[in-house]
Amino acid sequence: MQPVINAPEIATAREQQLFNGKNFHVFIYNKTESISGLHQHDYYEFTLVLTGRYFQEINGKRVLLERGDFVFIPLGSHHQSFYEFGATRILNVGISNAFLSSITCRCCLIALLLRRYTGPITLFSPMWKQ
């Protein structure tokens, strides 16, 4: 008989709690040494590193992100952030599933949201990069 192992509960952030009836939210976070904790969303999320660097773990894959890096996190992805290198500033955007599904040109949305950013962007997503 196999022993029963209780997996840790994964917190779910819900757009209904964060979006205030809007299609997306935008935050700029100033992080210092901390860990976000493993969680998932019922919406899409992307993050652009404005300054500093940190580790992002998505579905068990850990990646170092630095200034200018962009990460897209599909809804339902288990992920957490590890801020181990001092001060890090990130732009964080959450987009509702319904809104993203209604957009024909998703790259246009990203370009619109980033139109004031002039630095290089490195795309990473666990769906695109093995």
Short mmCIF file of C-alpha atoms in Angstrom, two decimals:
data_model
loop_
_atom_site.label_atom_id
_atom_site.label_comp_id
_atom_site.label_asym_id
_atom_site.label_seq_id
_atom_site.Cartn_x
_atom_site.Cartn_y
_atom_site.Cartn_z
CA MET A 1 0.00 0.00 0.00
CA GLN A 2 1.36 3.43 -1.01
CA PRO A 3 1.51 6.09 1.70
CA VAL A 4 -0.72 9.10 1.12
CA ILE A 5 1.32 12.22 0.51
CA ASN A 6 -0.48 15.50 0.94
CA ALA A 7 0.62 17.92 -1.77
CA PRO A 8 0.80 21.54 -0.65
CA GLU A 9 -2.24 23.63 -1.53
CA ILE A 10 -1.51 25.98 -4.42
CA ALA A 11 -3.05 29.41 -3.93
CA THR A 12 -5.15 30.72 -6.82
CA ALA A 13 -5.28 34.45 -7.53
CA ARG A 14 -8.60 35.31 -9.18
CA GLU A 15 -9.25 38.16 -11.58
CA GLN A 16 -12.57 38.79 -9.85
CA GLN A 17 -10.63 39.79 -6.71
CA LEU A 18 -7.96 41.92 -8.43
CA PHE A 19 -9.35 43.50 -11.59
CA ASN A 20 -12.23 45.58 -10.14
CA GLY A 21 -14.42 44.78 -13.15
CA LYS A 22 -11.74 45.79 -15.67
CA ASN A 23 -10.11 43.63 -18.35
CA PHE A 24 -6.60 43.89 -16.92
CA HIS A 25 -4.48 45.21 -14.06
CA VAL A 26 -1.07 46.89 -14.21
CA PHE A 27 1.33 47.17 -11.27
CA ILE A 28 4.93 48.22 -10.82
CA TYR A 29 6.52 46.29 -7.97
CA ASN A 30 9.71 47.19 -6.15
CA LYS A 31 10.97 43.92 -4.70
CA THR A 32 13.81 43.11 -2.34
CA GLU A 33 14.91 39.74 -1.09
CA SER A 34 11.71 37.70 -0.84
CA ILE A 35 9.79 34.76 -2.33
CA SER A 36 6.29 35.13 -3.78
CA GLY A 37 5.19 31.61 -2.89
CA LEU A 38 3.83 29.02 -5.30
CA HIS A 39 0.56 30.14 -6.88
CA GLN A 40 -1.51 30.17 -10.07
CA HIS A 41 -4.02 32.54 -11.69
CA ASP A 42 -7.29 32.26 -13.55
CA TYR A 43 -5.97 34.99 -15.88
CA TYR A 44 -2.90 35.55 -18.05
CA GLU A 45 0.09 37.39 -16.65
CA PHE A 46 3.20 38.94 -18.07
CA THR A 47 6.12 40.61 -16.40
CA LEU A 48 8.83 42.90 -17.71
CA VAL A 49 11.98 43.32 -15.62
CA LEU A 50 12.69 47.06 -15.40
CA THR A 51 15.76 46.88 -13.13
CA GLY A 52 17.64 44.17 -11.28
CA ARG A 53 17.18 40.44 -11.70
CA TYR A 54 15.35 37.51 -10.11
CA PHE A 55 14.47 33.86 -10.60
CA GLN A 56 11.04 32.92 -11.95
CA GLU A 57 9.95 29.30 -11.62
CA ILE A 58 7.11 28.25 -13.94
CA ASN A 59 5.72 24.71 -13.84
CA GLY A 60 8.95 23.50 -12.22
CA LYS A 61 11.35 25.25 -14.61
CA ARG A 62 13.54 27.93 -13.02
CA VAL A 63 14.86 30.79 -15.18
CA LEU A 64 17.00 33.83 -14.32
CA LEU A 65 15.34 37.03 -15.55
CA GLU A 66 17.27 40.29 -15.89
CA ARG A 67 16.61 43.88 -16.97
CA GLY A 68 14.73 43.88 -20.27
CA ASP A 69 13.50 40.28 -20.01
CA PHE A 70 9.82 39.60 -20.59
CA VAL A 71 7.95 36.55 -19.33
CA PHE A 72 4.44 35.43 -20.30
CA ILE A 73 2.67 33.13 -17.84
CA PRO A 74 -0.39 31.27 -19.17
CA LEU A 75 -3.39 30.96 -16.88
CA GLY A 76 -3.24 27.98 -14.56
CA SER A 77 0.58 27.79 -14.62
CA HIS A 78 2.09 27.03 -11.21
CA HIS A 79 4.76 29.65 -10.61
CA GLN A 80 6.72 31.61 -8.04
CA SER A 81 9.34 34.34 -7.93
CA PHE A 82 12.61 34.35 -5.99
CA TYR A 83 14.11 37.79 -5.38
CA GLU A 84 17.62 36.94 -4.18
CA PHE A 85 19.75 39.71 -5.69
CA GLY A 86 18.68 42.86 -3.85
CA ALA A 87 16.43 45.51 -5.38
CA THR A 88 14.40 44.48 -8.44
CA ARG A 89 11.68 46.51 -10.16
CA ILE A 90 9.11 44.79 -12.39
CA LEU A 91 6.12 45.77 -14.48
CA ASN A 92 3.38 43.20 -13.89
CA VAL A 93 0.26 42.96 -16.07
CA GLY A 94 -2.67 40.59 -15.62
CA ILE A 95 -5.10 40.13 -18.52
CA SER A 96 -8.50 38.46 -18.27
CA ASN A 97 -9.07 35.30 -20.26
CA ALA A 98 -12.21 36.75 -21.90
CA PHE A 99 -10.39 39.92 -22.98
CA LEU A 100 -7.35 38.12 -24.39
CA SER A 101 -9.58 35.64 -26.26
CA SER A 102 -11.44 38.54 -27.91
CA ILE A 103 -8.28 40.14 -29.35
CA THR A 104 -7.36 39.13 -32.89
CA CYS A 105 -3.79 40.43 -32.74
CA ARG A 106 -2.35 39.58 -29.33
CA CYS A 107 1.07 40.94 -30.29
CA CYS A 108 -0.62 44.30 -30.88
CA LEU A 109 -1.87 44.27 -27.29
CA ILE A 110 1.60 43.62 -25.95
CA ALA A 111 3.05 46.34 -28.19
CA LEU A 112 0.39 48.77 -26.98
CA LEU A 113 1.10 48.04 -23.32
CA LEU A 114 4.86 48.34 -23.83
CA ARG A 115 4.86 51.29 -26.24
CA ARG A 116 6.81 53.51 -23.84
CA TYR A 117 9.48 50.91 -23.11
CA THR A 118 12.49 51.29 -25.41
CA GLY A 119 14.89 48.58 -24.19
CA PRO A 120 15.39 45.08 -25.58
CA ILE A 121 12.76 42.45 -24.83
CA THR A 122 13.57 38.76 -24.46
CA LEU A 123 10.54 36.52 -24.83
CA PHE A 124 10.25 33.48 -22.62
CA SER A 125 7.34 31.16 -22.09
CA PRO A 126 7.39 27.53 -21.06
CA MET A 127 5.13 26.88 -24.05
CA TRP A 128 7.67 28.35 -26.49
CA LYS A 129 10.95 27.30 -24.91
CA GLN A 130 11.63 23.70 -23.90
#
